[in-house]
Coordinates of C-alpha atoms and ligand atoms in Angstrom, one line a residue:
M1 CA 0.2 0.0 -0.1
T2 CA 1.1 3.6 -0.8
R3 CA 0.4 6.8 0.7
S4 CA -1.5 7.8 -2.5
R5 CA -4.7 6.6 -1.0
F6 CA -4.6 9.6 1.2
A7 CA -3.6 11.8 -1.8
G8 CA -5.1 14.9 -3.4
R9 CA -8.8 15.1 -4.3
T10 CA -10.7 18.3 -4.5
A11 CA -11.8 19.6 -1.2
L12 CA -15.2 20.7 0.0
L13 CA -18.2 20.8 -1.2
A14 CA -20.8 23.8 -1.4
G15 CA -23.0 24.1 1.5
M16 CA -21.6 21.8 3.5
V17 CA -22.0 21.8 7.4
W18 CA -19.5 20.3 10.2
F19 CA -21.8 17.7 12.1
A20 CA -22.5 19.7 15.4
M21 CA -20.5 17.3 17.7
E22 CA -17.1 17.8 16.0
T23 CA -17.0 21.4 15.8
L24 CA -20.3 22.5 17.7
T25 CA -21.5 25.4 15.5
A26 CA -22.1 25.0 11.7
M27 CA -19.2 26.4 9.9
P28 CA -18.9 28.0 6.2
A29 CA -17.6 25.6 3.3
A30 CA -13.8 25.8 4.4
I31 CA -11.7 23.8 6.1
C32 CA -12.7 24.4 9.6
Q33 CA -10.3 23.5 12.7
S34 CA -11.6 23.3 16.1
P35 CA -10.2 25.4 18.8
A36 CA -8.4 22.5 20.3
S37 CA -6.5 21.6 17.3
E38 CA -5.2 25.2 16.3
A39 CA -2.6 26.0 18.7
T40 CA -0.4 22.6 18.1
H41 CA -1.8 20.7 14.7
S42 CA -1.3 21.7 11.3
R43 CA -3.9 19.0 10.0
P44 CA -7.5 19.7 10.5
L45 CA -9.2 17.5 13.1
P46 CA -11.2 14.2 11.6
A47 CA -14.9 15.1 11.8
I48 CA -18.4 14.3 10.7
A49 CA -19.8 16.5 8.0
E50 CA -23.3 16.8 7.4
K51 CA -25.5 18.0 4.4
D52 CA -29.3 17.6 4.2
G53 CA -29.1 14.8 6.6
R54 CA -26.2 13.0 4.5
Y55 CA -23.1 12.5 6.0
A56 CA -19.4 12.0 5.5
L57 CA -16.0 11.5 7.8
M58 CA -13.6 14.1 7.0
V59 CA -10.2 13.5 7.0
D60 CA -7.1 15.6 6.3
G61 CA -10.2 18.0 5.1
K62 CA -11.4 15.8 2.5
P63 CA -14.3 12.9 2.7
Y64 CA -13.0 9.7 3.4
L65 CA -14.6 6.4 3.0
M66 CA -13.7 4.1 5.9
L67 CA -12.8 0.8 4.1
G68 CA -12.0 -0.9 7.6
V69 CA -11.0 -4.0 9.5
Q70 CA -11.5 -4.8 13.0
A71 CA -9.1 -7.0 15.0
N72 CA -9.7 -9.8 17.0
N73 CA -10.5 -8.9 20.9
S74 CA -6.8 -9.9 21.9
S75 CA -4.8 -8.8 19.0
A76 CA -4.0 -5.3 20.1
W77 CA -0.6 -6.1 21.8
P78 CA 2.7 -5.5 20.4
E79 CA 3.5 -9.2 19.8
Y80 CA 0.6 -9.4 17.7
L81 CA 0.2 -6.3 16.0
G82 CA 2.3 -7.8 13.0
K83 CA -0.6 -10.2 12.3
V84 CA -3.1 -7.3 12.3
W85 CA -1.1 -5.3 9.8
L86 CA -0.6 -8.0 7.3
A87 CA -4.1 -8.9 7.2
A88 CA -5.0 -5.1 6.8
E89 CA -2.7 -5.0 3.9
Q90 CA -3.9 -8.2 1.9
L91 CA -7.1 -7.1 2.3
H92 CA -6.5 -3.3 1.0
A93 CA -8.3 -1.8 4.1
N94 CA -7.7 2.0 4.9
T95 CA -8.4 1.9 8.3
V96 CA -7.9 -0.9 11.2
E97 CA -10.1 -0.7 14.2
L98 CA -8.1 -1.9 17.4
P99 CA -9.1 -2.1 21.1
I100 CA -7.2 -0.1 24.0
Y101 CA -7.4 -2.3 27.0
W102 CA -8.2 -0.3 30.3
E103 CA -6.7 -3.0 31.8
Q104 CA -3.4 -2.4 30.4
L105 CA -3.6 1.6 30.2
E106 CA -4.1 1.8 33.7
A107 CA -3.0 -1.3 35.9
T108 CA -1.9 0.7 38.7
P109 CA -4.6 3.4 39.7
G110 CA -3.7 6.8 38.3
K111 CA -0.4 5.5 36.6
F112 CA -0.9 5.6 33.0
D113 CA 1.1 3.3 30.7
F114 CA 0.6 4.6 27.1
S115 CA 3.5 2.4 25.5
V116 CA 0.9 0.1 23.6
V117 CA -0.8 3.0 22.2
D118 CA 2.3 4.9 21.2
T119 CA 3.3 1.5 19.5
I120 CA 0.0 1.1 17.9
L121 CA 0.3 4.6 16.5
K122 CA 3.8 4.2 15.2
Q123 CA 3.3 0.6 13.5
A124 CA -0.2 1.7 12.0
R125 CA 1.5 4.8 10.2
E126 CA 4.5 2.5 8.8
H127 CA 1.8 0.6 7.6
H128 CA 0.1 3.7 5.9
V129 CA -3.3 2.9 7.6
R130 CA -5.5 5.2 9.6
L131 CA -7.0 4.1 13.0
V132 CA -10.5 3.9 15.0
L133 CA -9.7 3.1 18.5
L134 CA -12.2 1.1 20.7
W135 CA -12.1 2.1 24.4
F136 CA -12.5 -0.9 26.1
G137 CA -13.3 0.4 29.5
T138 CA -16.5 0.0 31.4
W139 CA -18.4 -2.1 29.2
K140 CA -17.3 -4.9 26.8
N141 CA -20.2 -6.7 25.4
G142 CA -22.3 -6.0 28.5
S143 CA -19.7 -7.2 30.9
S144 CA -16.7 -5.4 32.3
H145 CA -13.7 -7.9 31.8
Y146 CA -11.0 -5.2 30.5
T147 CA -11.4 -3.3 33.9
P148 CA -8.2 -3.2 35.5
E149 CA -7.8 -5.7 38.7
W150 CA -7.9 -3.2 41.1
I151 CA -11.7 -2.4 40.1
K152 CA -12.4 -6.3 39.8
L153 CA -11.3 -6.6 43.1
D154 CA -13.1 -3.9 45.0
Q155 CA -16.7 -4.7 44.1
D156 CA -18.2 -2.8 46.9
K157 CA -17.1 0.2 45.4
Y158 CA -17.2 -0.7 42.0
P159 CA -20.5 -2.8 42.0
F160 CA -22.0 -5.4 39.2
D161 CA -25.8 -5.0 38.4
V162 CA -27.9 -7.1 40.7
N163 CA -31.0 -8.6 39.1
K164 CA -34.5 -9.0 40.7
D165 CA -33.6 -12.1 42.9
G166 CA -30.7 -10.1 44.1
K167 CA -27.9 -12.2 42.3
T168 CA -25.0 -10.5 40.7
V169 CA -24.9 -10.3 37.1
D170 CA -22.0 -10.4 34.9
S171 CA -22.4 -6.8 34.2
P172 CA -21.1 -3.4 35.7
S173 CA -23.9 -1.4 37.3
P174 CA -24.2 2.1 35.9
F175 CA -24.9 3.1 39.6
S176 CA -21.4 3.5 40.4
P177 CA -20.0 7.0 41.1
A178 CA -16.1 5.6 41.9
R179 CA -16.2 3.7 38.7
L180 CA -17.4 6.3 36.5
E181 CA -15.0 8.9 37.7
A182 CA -12.3 6.3 37.4
D183 CA -13.3 5.5 33.7
K184 CA -13.9 9.5 32.9
N185 CA -10.0 10.0 34.2
A186 CA -8.6 7.0 32.2
F187 CA -10.3 8.0 29.0
R188 CA -9.6 11.6 29.4
A189 CA -5.8 10.5 29.8
L190 CA -6.3 8.5 26.6
M191 CA -7.6 11.2 24.6
G192 CA -5.2 13.9 26.1
H193 CA -2.5 11.5 25.0
L194 CA -3.7 11.3 21.5
K195 CA -4.0 15.0 21.3
R196 CA -0.5 15.3 22.3
V197 CA 1.1 12.5 20.2
D198 CA -1.3 12.3 16.9
D199 CA -0.5 15.5 14.9
Q200 CA -0.6 13.4 11.9
R201 CA -4.3 12.5 12.6
T202 CA -3.6 8.8 12.4
V203 CA -6.4 8.3 14.9
L204 CA -10.0 9.2 12.9
M205 CA -12.4 8.1 15.7
V206 CA -12.9 6.5 18.8
Q207 CA -15.6 4.1 20.2
V208 CA -16.9 4.6 23.9
E209 CA -16.9 1.2 25.5
N210 CA -18.1 -1.7 23.8
E211 CA -21.6 -2.9 23.2
A212 CA -22.8 -1.4 26.3
G213 CA -25.6 -3.1 28.1
E214 CA -26.5 -6.0 30.0
W215 CA -27.0 -9.7 29.4
G216 CA -28.7 -11.7 31.9
G217 CA -31.2 -9.2 33.5
V218 CA -33.4 -6.6 32.3
R219 CA -32.0 -3.8 34.8
D220 CA -29.8 -3.2 37.7
Y221 CA -32.1 -3.8 41.0
G222 CA -29.1 -2.5 43.6
P223 CA -30.0 -0.1 46.1
E224 CA -29.2 2.8 44.2
A225 CA -30.8 1.8 41.3
E226 CA -34.2 0.9 43.0
K227 CA -34.2 4.3 44.6
A228 CA -33.8 5.8 40.8
F229 CA -36.5 3.5 39.7
A230 CA -38.7 4.6 42.2
A231 CA -38.3 8.5 41.3
Q232 CA -39.4 10.3 38.5
V233 CA -38.2 10.3 34.9
P234 CA -35.6 12.9 34.5
E235 CA -37.0 15.9 32.5
K236 CA -34.7 16.0 30.0
L237 CA -35.9 12.3 28.7
V238 CA -39.6 13.2 29.2
T239 CA -39.3 16.1 27.1
G240 CA -37.3 14.6 24.7
L241 CA -39.6 11.8 24.0
K242 CA -42.6 14.2 24.1
K243 CA -43.9 12.2 27.1
Q244 CA -46.0 13.1 30.2
P245 CA -43.8 13.2 33.6
G246 CA -44.5 10.3 35.8
T247 CA -42.2 7.5 37.3
W248 CA -40.5 4.7 35.1
R249 CA -43.4 2.5 35.1
Q250 CA -46.0 5.4 34.8
V251 CA -44.1 6.9 31.9
F252 CA -42.9 3.6 29.8
G253 CA -45.2 0.6 31.3
D254 CA -43.9 -2.8 30.3
D255 CA -40.7 -1.2 28.7
A256 CA -39.9 0.7 32.1
D257 CA -37.2 -1.5 33.3
E258 CA -35.4 -1.6 29.7
T259 CA -35.8 1.9 29.3
F260 CA -34.5 2.8 32.6
Q261 CA -31.3 0.7 32.0
A262 CA -30.6 2.3 28.8
W263 CA -31.0 5.7 30.4
F264 CA -28.4 5.4 33.1
I265 CA -26.0 3.5 31.0
A266 CA -26.0 6.2 28.3
T267 CA -26.0 9.0 30.6
Y268 CA -22.7 7.4 32.2
I269 CA -21.5 6.9 28.9
E270 CA -22.0 10.6 28.0
Q271 CA -19.9 11.5 31.0
V272 CA -17.2 9.5 29.7
A273 CA -17.3 10.9 26.3
A274 CA -17.4 14.5 27.3
A275 CA -14.5 14.1 29.6
G276 CA -12.3 12.7 26.7
K277 CA -14.0 15.2 23.9
A278 CA -12.9 18.1 26.2
E279 CA -9.6 16.9 25.9
Y280 CA -9.6 15.8 22.2
P281 CA -12.6 16.5 20.3
L282 CA -12.3 13.7 17.8
P283 CA -15.7 12.1 16.4
L284 CA -17.0 9.4 19.2
Y285 CA -19.4 6.7 18.5
V286 CA -21.0 4.0 20.4
N287 CA -21.7 0.5 19.1
A288 CA -24.6 -1.9 19.5
A289 CA -25.4 -5.7 19.9
L290 CA -28.3 -6.0 17.6
R291 CA -31.9 -7.3 18.4
D292 CA -33.7 -9.0 15.6
P293 CA -35.4 -6.2 13.4
F294 CA -38.4 -8.4 12.5
H295 CA -38.7 -10.3 15.9
P296 CA -37.0 -8.6 18.4
G297 CA -38.7 -10.1 21.5
K298 CA -38.3 -8.5 24.8
A299 CA -35.1 -7.5 26.8
P300 CA -33.3 -9.4 28.1
S301 CA -33.6 -11.7 25.1
Y302 CA -31.1 -8.8 23.5
E303 CA -28.8 -6.8 25.6
S304 CA -30.7 -4.8 27.9
G305 CA -30.0 -0.8 27.8
A306 CA -28.0 -1.1 24.5
P307 CA -28.6 1.2 21.9
T308 CA -30.9 -0.8 20.1
D309 CA -33.2 0.3 17.4
N310 CA -35.7 1.0 19.9
N311 CA -33.7 2.9 22.1
I312 CA -31.9 5.2 19.4
D313 CA -33.8 8.2 20.2
L314 CA -33.1 7.7 24.0
W315 CA -29.4 7.4 23.4
K316 CA -29.3 10.5 21.3
I317 CA -31.1 12.5 24.0
A318 CA -28.9 11.3 26.7
A319 CA -25.4 11.1 24.9
S320 CA -24.8 14.2 22.9
S321 CA -21.2 14.1 22.8
I322 CA -21.6 10.8 20.9
S323 CA -21.7 11.6 17.2
V324 CA -22.8 8.1 15.8
V325 CA -25.0 5.0 17.1
A326 CA -23.6 2.2 15.1
P327 CA -24.8 -1.2 14.4
D328 CA -22.6 -4.4 14.8
I329 CA -24.4 -6.4 12.0
Y330 CA -24.2 -10.3 12.6
M331 CA -27.1 -11.0 10.5
P332 CA -26.1 -12.3 7.3
E333 CA -29.7 -12.5 6.0
Y334 CA -30.4 -9.7 3.2
A335 CA -33.5 -8.8 4.7
K336 CA -32.3 -8.3 8.3
Y337 CA -29.3 -6.7 6.9
M338 CA -30.9 -3.9 4.8
K339 CA -33.6 -3.4 8.0
T340 CA -31.0 -2.8 10.4
I341 CA -29.3 -0.2 7.7
E342 CA -32.7 1.6 7.4
Q343 CA -32.9 1.6 11.1
Y344 CA -29.7 3.3 11.7
K345 CA -29.3 5.5 8.8
R346 CA -31.1 8.4 10.2
K347 CA -31.1 12.3 9.3
D348 CA -29.6 12.9 12.8
N349 CA -27.4 9.7 12.9
P350 CA -24.5 8.9 10.3
L351 CA -24.6 5.2 9.1
L352 CA -21.3 3.4 10.3
I353 CA -21.0 -0.3 10.3
P354 CA -17.9 -0.8 12.7
E355 CA -18.4 -4.7 13.0
T356 CA -20.0 -6.9 10.5
G357 CA -19.5 -10.6 10.2
N358 CA -16.3 -12.0 8.6
A359 CA -18.1 -15.3 6.6
P360 CA -17.9 -14.8 2.6
A361 CA -21.7 -14.1 2.8
Y362 CA -21.0 -11.0 4.5
A363 CA -18.5 -9.6 2.0
R364 CA -21.1 -8.4 -0.7
Y365 CA -22.7 -5.8 2.1
V366 CA -20.1 -3.3 1.5
Y367 CA -21.9 -2.1 -1.6
A368 CA -25.5 -1.9 0.0
A369 CA -23.9 -0.1 3.0
I370 CA -21.8 2.5 0.7
G371 CA -24.9 2.9 -1.5
Q372 CA -26.9 3.6 1.6
G373 CA -24.5 6.6 2.7
A374 CA -22.3 4.6 5.0
I375 CA -19.0 6.5 6.2
G376 CA -17.5 3.2 7.3
W377 CA -17.8 -0.5 7.3
A378 CA -15.5 -3.1 8.8
P379 CA -15.6 -6.9 9.0
F380 CA -14.7 -8.1 12.4
G381 CA -11.7 -10.3 13.5
L382 CA -9.9 -10.6 10.1
D383 CA -6.4 -10.8 11.3
L384 CA -3.9 -13.6 10.8
S385 CA -3.9 -14.4 14.8
R386 CA -5.4 -17.6 14.0
Y387 CA -8.5 -17.1 15.6
S388 CA -12.1 -17.2 14.3
N389 CA -15.3 -16.1 16.2
Q390 CA -17.5 -18.0 13.5
T391 CA -19.7 -20.6 15.2
E392 CA -19.8 -22.8 12.0
G393 CA -16.9 -22.2 10.4
P394 CA -12.7 -22.5 10.5
E395 CA -11.0 -22.9 13.8
A396 CA -8.8 -20.2 12.8
M397 CA -8.9 -17.5 10.3
E398 CA -6.3 -17.8 7.5
A399 CA -5.3 -15.7 4.7
N400 CA -7.6 -17.1 2.0
A401 CA -10.5 -16.0 4.5
L402 CA -9.4 -12.3 3.4
K403 CA -10.0 -12.8 0.0
P404 CA -14.0 -12.0 -0.4
F405 CA -13.2 -8.9 1.6
A406 CA -10.1 -7.9 -0.3
R407 CA -11.2 -8.1 -3.9
Q408 CA -14.1 -5.2 -2.9
Y409 CA -11.7 -3.1 -1.0
E410 CA -9.0 -3.3 -3.9
L411 CA -11.7 -2.1 -6.2
L412 CA -13.2 0.3 -3.9
G413 CA -10.2 1.7 -2.4
P414 CA -9.0 3.9 -5.3
I415 CA -12.4 5.7 -5.3
E416 CA -13.2 5.7 -1.9
G417 CA -12.8 9.6 -1.6
K418 CA -15.0 10.1 -4.8
L419 CA -17.6 8.0 -3.0
A420 CA -17.5 9.6 0.4
E421 CA -17.8 13.1 -1.3
G422 CA -20.5 11.7 -3.7
N423 CA -22.3 10.3 -0.7
L424 CA -22.5 13.8 0.9
E425 CA -23.6 15.2 -2.2
G426 CA -26.5 12.2 -2.6
K427 CA -25.0 11.2 -6.0
V428 CA -24.2 7.4 -5.0
K429 CA -26.3 4.3 -4.7
G430 CA -25.3 0.8 -4.4
T431 CA -26.8 -2.5 -3.8
S432 CA -26.0 -6.2 -2.6
E433 CA -27.5 -9.4 -4.3
D434 CA -30.8 -10.6 -2.7
P435 CA -30.8 -14.2 -3.0
D436 CA -34.7 -13.5 -3.5
N437 CA -34.7 -11.1 -6.0
H438 CA -32.2 -11.6 -8.9
R439 CA -33.2 -7.9 -10.4
Q440 CA -32.7 -4.8 -8.5
T441 CA -33.2 -1.1 -9.4
L442 CA -31.3 1.9 -8.4
D443 CA -33.2 5.4 -8.9
F444 CA -30.9 8.2 -10.4
G445 CA -33.9 10.2 -11.5
R446 CA -33.4 10.5 -15.2
W447 CA -31.8 7.0 -15.4
Q448 CA -32.7 4.0 -13.4
A449 CA -30.1 1.5 -13.1
V450 CA -31.1 -2.2 -13.4
V451 CA -28.9 -4.5 -11.8
T452 CA -29.1 -8.2 -12.4
Y453 CA -27.4 -11.5 -11.4
G454 CA -26.7 -14.7 -12.8
M455 CA -26.8 -13.6 -16.3
P456 CA -24.0 -15.0 -18.7
S457 CA -21.8 -12.4 -20.5
F458 CA -23.5 -12.6 -24.0
G459 CA -27.3 -12.5 -24.5
N460 CA -30.3 -10.5 -23.0
W461 CA -33.0 -12.9 -23.7
M462 CA -32.7 -15.1 -20.7
Q463 CA -34.2 -14.5 -17.1
P464 CA -31.4 -13.5 -14.2
K465 CA -31.2 -16.7 -12.3
G466 CA -28.8 -15.2 -9.3
N467 CA -25.2 -16.1 -8.3
T468 CA -24.6 -19.2 -6.2
P469 CA -23.8 -18.1 -3.6
P470 CA -24.8 -14.8 -3.9
D471 CA -22.1 -12.9 -4.0
G472 CA -22.8 -10.0 -6.2
G473 CA -22.9 -6.2 -5.8
V474 CA -22.6 -2.8 -7.6
V475 CA -22.0 0.6 -6.5
I476 CA -22.7 3.5 -8.8
L477 CA -21.6 7.4 -8.6
E478 CA -23.5 10.0 -10.6
L479 CA -21.0 12.2 -12.3
G480 CA -23.1 14.0 -14.5
P481 CA -26.8 13.7 -15.9
D482 CA -25.9 11.1 -18.2
E483 CA -22.4 9.9 -16.8
F484 CA -21.7 7.3 -14.0
L485 CA -19.1 5.5 -12.6
I486 CA -19.9 2.1 -12.0
A487 CA -18.0 -0.7 -9.8
G488 CA -19.1 -3.9 -8.8
H489 CA -18.7 -7.6 -8.7
H490 CA -20.5 -10.5 -10.2
A491 CA -23.6 -8.5 -11.7
R492 CA -24.8 -6.8 -14.9
V493 CA -25.6 -3.3 -14.9
D494 CA -27.7 -1.6 -17.5
F495 CA -29.7 2.0 -17.6
D496 CA -33.2 3.0 -18.7
P497 CA -34.0 6.5 -19.8
T498 CA -37.0 7.5 -17.1
F499 CA -37.0 10.8 -18.8
A500 CA -37.9 9.7 -22.4
P501 CA -40.8 7.3 -22.4
G502 CA -40.5 4.7 -25.3
K503 CA -37.0 5.5 -25.7
K504 CA -34.0 3.1 -24.7
R505 CA -30.5 3.8 -23.9
L506 CA -28.0 4.1 -26.4
W507 CA -24.1 3.9 -25.2
L508 CA -21.9 7.1 -26.3
K509 CA -18.9 5.8 -24.6
V510 CA -18.1 3.0 -22.1
E511 CA -14.6 3.4 -20.7
E512 CA -12.7 1.1 -18.6
G513 CA -10.0 2.7 -16.6
S514 CA -8.4 4.0 -13.1
Y515 CA -7.8 7.2 -11.5
D516 CA -4.6 8.0 -10.6
A517 CA -3.3 9.4 -7.4
A518 CA -4.1 12.9 -8.2
G519 CA -7.5 11.8 -9.0
N520 CA -7.5 12.1 -12.7
W521 CA -9.1 9.4 -14.9
K522 CA -6.8 7.3 -17.2
M523 CA -8.7 5.1 -19.7
A524 CA -7.4 1.9 -20.5
R525 CA -10.0 0.8 -23.4
I526 CA -13.3 1.5 -24.6
W527 CA -15.8 -1.2 -24.3
N528 CA -18.2 -1.7 -27.1
G529 CA -19.8 -4.5 -29.1
D530 CA -20.0 -7.9 -27.4
Q531 CA -19.0 -6.0 -24.0
T532 CA -21.9 -3.6 -24.1
D533 CA -24.7 -4.9 -26.5
Y534 CA -26.4 -6.8 -23.7
G535 CA -25.3 -4.7 -20.6
L536 CA -22.3 -4.3 -18.4
N537 CA -20.9 -7.5 -17.2
L538 CA -18.8 -7.2 -13.9
K539 CA -17.2 -10.5 -13.1
S540 CA -16.8 -12.1 -9.7
D541 CA -13.1 -12.4 -9.9
E542 CA -11.9 -9.1 -11.8
N543 CA -11.8 -5.5 -10.8
V544 CA -13.2 -3.4 -13.1
L545 CA -14.1 0.4 -13.1
L546 CA -16.2 1.6 -15.8
K547 CA -17.2 5.3 -16.6
V548 CA -20.2 5.6 -18.9
R549 CA -22.1 8.4 -20.8
M550 CA -25.3 7.8 -22.3
T551 CA -27.9 9.3 -24.6
T552 CA -31.4 7.4 -25.9
F553 CA -32.7 6.7 -29.0
Ligands
DGJ601 C1 -19.0 -8.2 18.9 C2 -18.2 -7.2 20.0 O1 -18.3 -6.0 19.9 C3 -16.9 -7.7 19.4 O2 -15.9 -7.2 20.2 C4 -16.5 -9.5 19.6 O3 -16.8 -9.9 20.9 C5 -17.6 -9.9 18.7 N1 -19.0 -9.3 19.1 C6 -17.6 -11.4 18.4 O4 -16.5 -12.0 18.2

C-alpha cells in the first residue's frame, strides 16, 4: 500500500455543514479546525460533515470512506500487531479498528502506560493505515472484563448489576460513581495523550465502551438503582421523547425496566465521552449488539439498555457527545441486513457499520452499505492471529478468508474519496445481491440503473437466475446528468431512461480505466460490441471500474 490513497482530491463541497458534535457550530464551506486543534496541529481534526441529512467522515479536510477491518479482541498487543497489519494490507483496508484495554492502560490506579498506544500509532503509520480506537473501558459486550484488577477486586466500590432475585449479574452497574470517575479519568488521559502525540491524525474516531448494555437481566436492582427507579423520569428524557411526566413505570409501562437501564448506561457513557472530548474532540461513537429487526422479542432476550433500534432516540437525548450510534451487524440474511441499515441510517445519525461478520456471505454488503451512505464499514476479526469467531466455520482465520473482502476493497479503495464525497452530495447508490430477487433497480432520477445477477456475459433474452452463492453487488456514482462511474462484482448493469418514455439507452462511451493518485481518470480501453450490447457484465474475480456516458434512441 502507498500513501497515495490519502492523496489529493478536490476539497470541500458547497453548502456543507460540519456535524455539530465535532465543531459545535455550523461553519462555512472551508476547512475548519476546532479550537483545540489550532494551537498545535496543522492538519484539520477528523470530523463528521453533514449536508441535508447525509454524512461524510472528513479526514485531512476531505471526505473519506472508511474501508475498515477490526482486529480480534486480543490482537492489539505489540507481539500480535504484525498479524493485524499483514491482514489489513492483504485486505487493502485503509483503516484498522483496534481496542485499547483499560486493564493495560491503567494497571495501577492513576498511572497510565501509553506504551501500547504509542506502538499502535507508530506501526499504523509505518503501514499507512488510519486507526479507529475502541475504548474497552467499563463495558465490553455487556460485561466489564477489561477493567483493571484493582476495580475487579473491589466490588463494593465498583458494583455489578443485581437482578430481581438479588443475584449478581456479570455486568457493571451504571450506579457506581467511583467507577464512572475512574473511567472518565482514564478516557480523559487517553484522549489527552492522543492529542499530544497524533499530529498526523492517524486516529480518526474513537468508540466509547463496547456493546454497552446488560446481558442476563433487564436492569440493575441494586439499592441505588431501586431508588432511582422509584423516582420521576428525568425531565430531559420526558421532554425529549415528548412524554408526560411520571415514574418510570407510569411513563414507560412494560418497557420501563429496559428504558431505565438504557438511560442510566447512556448517561454514564455520555459523561465518559464528554470528559474525553473536552481533551481532544475527535468523533466518538457507540456500537450496538442488535436485536432481530423483525422479531425483536423483549429484553433481556437481547442486550438490555443497549443502543438497540428501539432506544436510538433515548441514546441521542442522553449522549450528545456521541456522534454516531452504530450497529454491529452479524445477521447475514439480506432482509435483516437491509432493515438494520434502515433503522440506523437517520437524518440525525450517520450510518457507520463498525463491525460485521467475516464469513464470505457478508462481503457483498459493502456495496449496500456505501449505497446507503455509510461513512465506514468493517468486517470483524479478520487478522492473522489464527482465531475465528464464526460459530460454524474455521477454527482459525487463514489468509484465504480475507479474499472475498480483499477483492471489494481493492476495487473500491482507489475511489473511496469519490464515493465519500458523492455520498455527501447524494450522488451514490449501491446494492448487494438479494438471493430472493435477481433484479434490482437504483433510481437516479433521469436514469434507472438495472442490476441483474446470474446472467451470462452474452445475451439478454434469458431471465436472471442469481449467483450461487449470492455474492454480487454494485455501487454507482452519478458524475453528471447522463454519466456514471460503476464498480461492482458478479452483476450485470444496464440503464433505462426515465426522462424519455418509449426510448432506450444508447451508450455514447463506456470506458474501462482507473484514477491516478491525483484523481485524474486514465482510460485503459473502450468497451463496445459484445462487451456492451447486452449490458455491462462485472465479473466475480475481476476488478473493473467503468465510466459510462449515455444518450437515448
Ligand atoms: C461483538 C463485539 O463488539 C466484539 O468485540 C466481539 O466480541 C464480537 N462481538 C464477537 O466476536
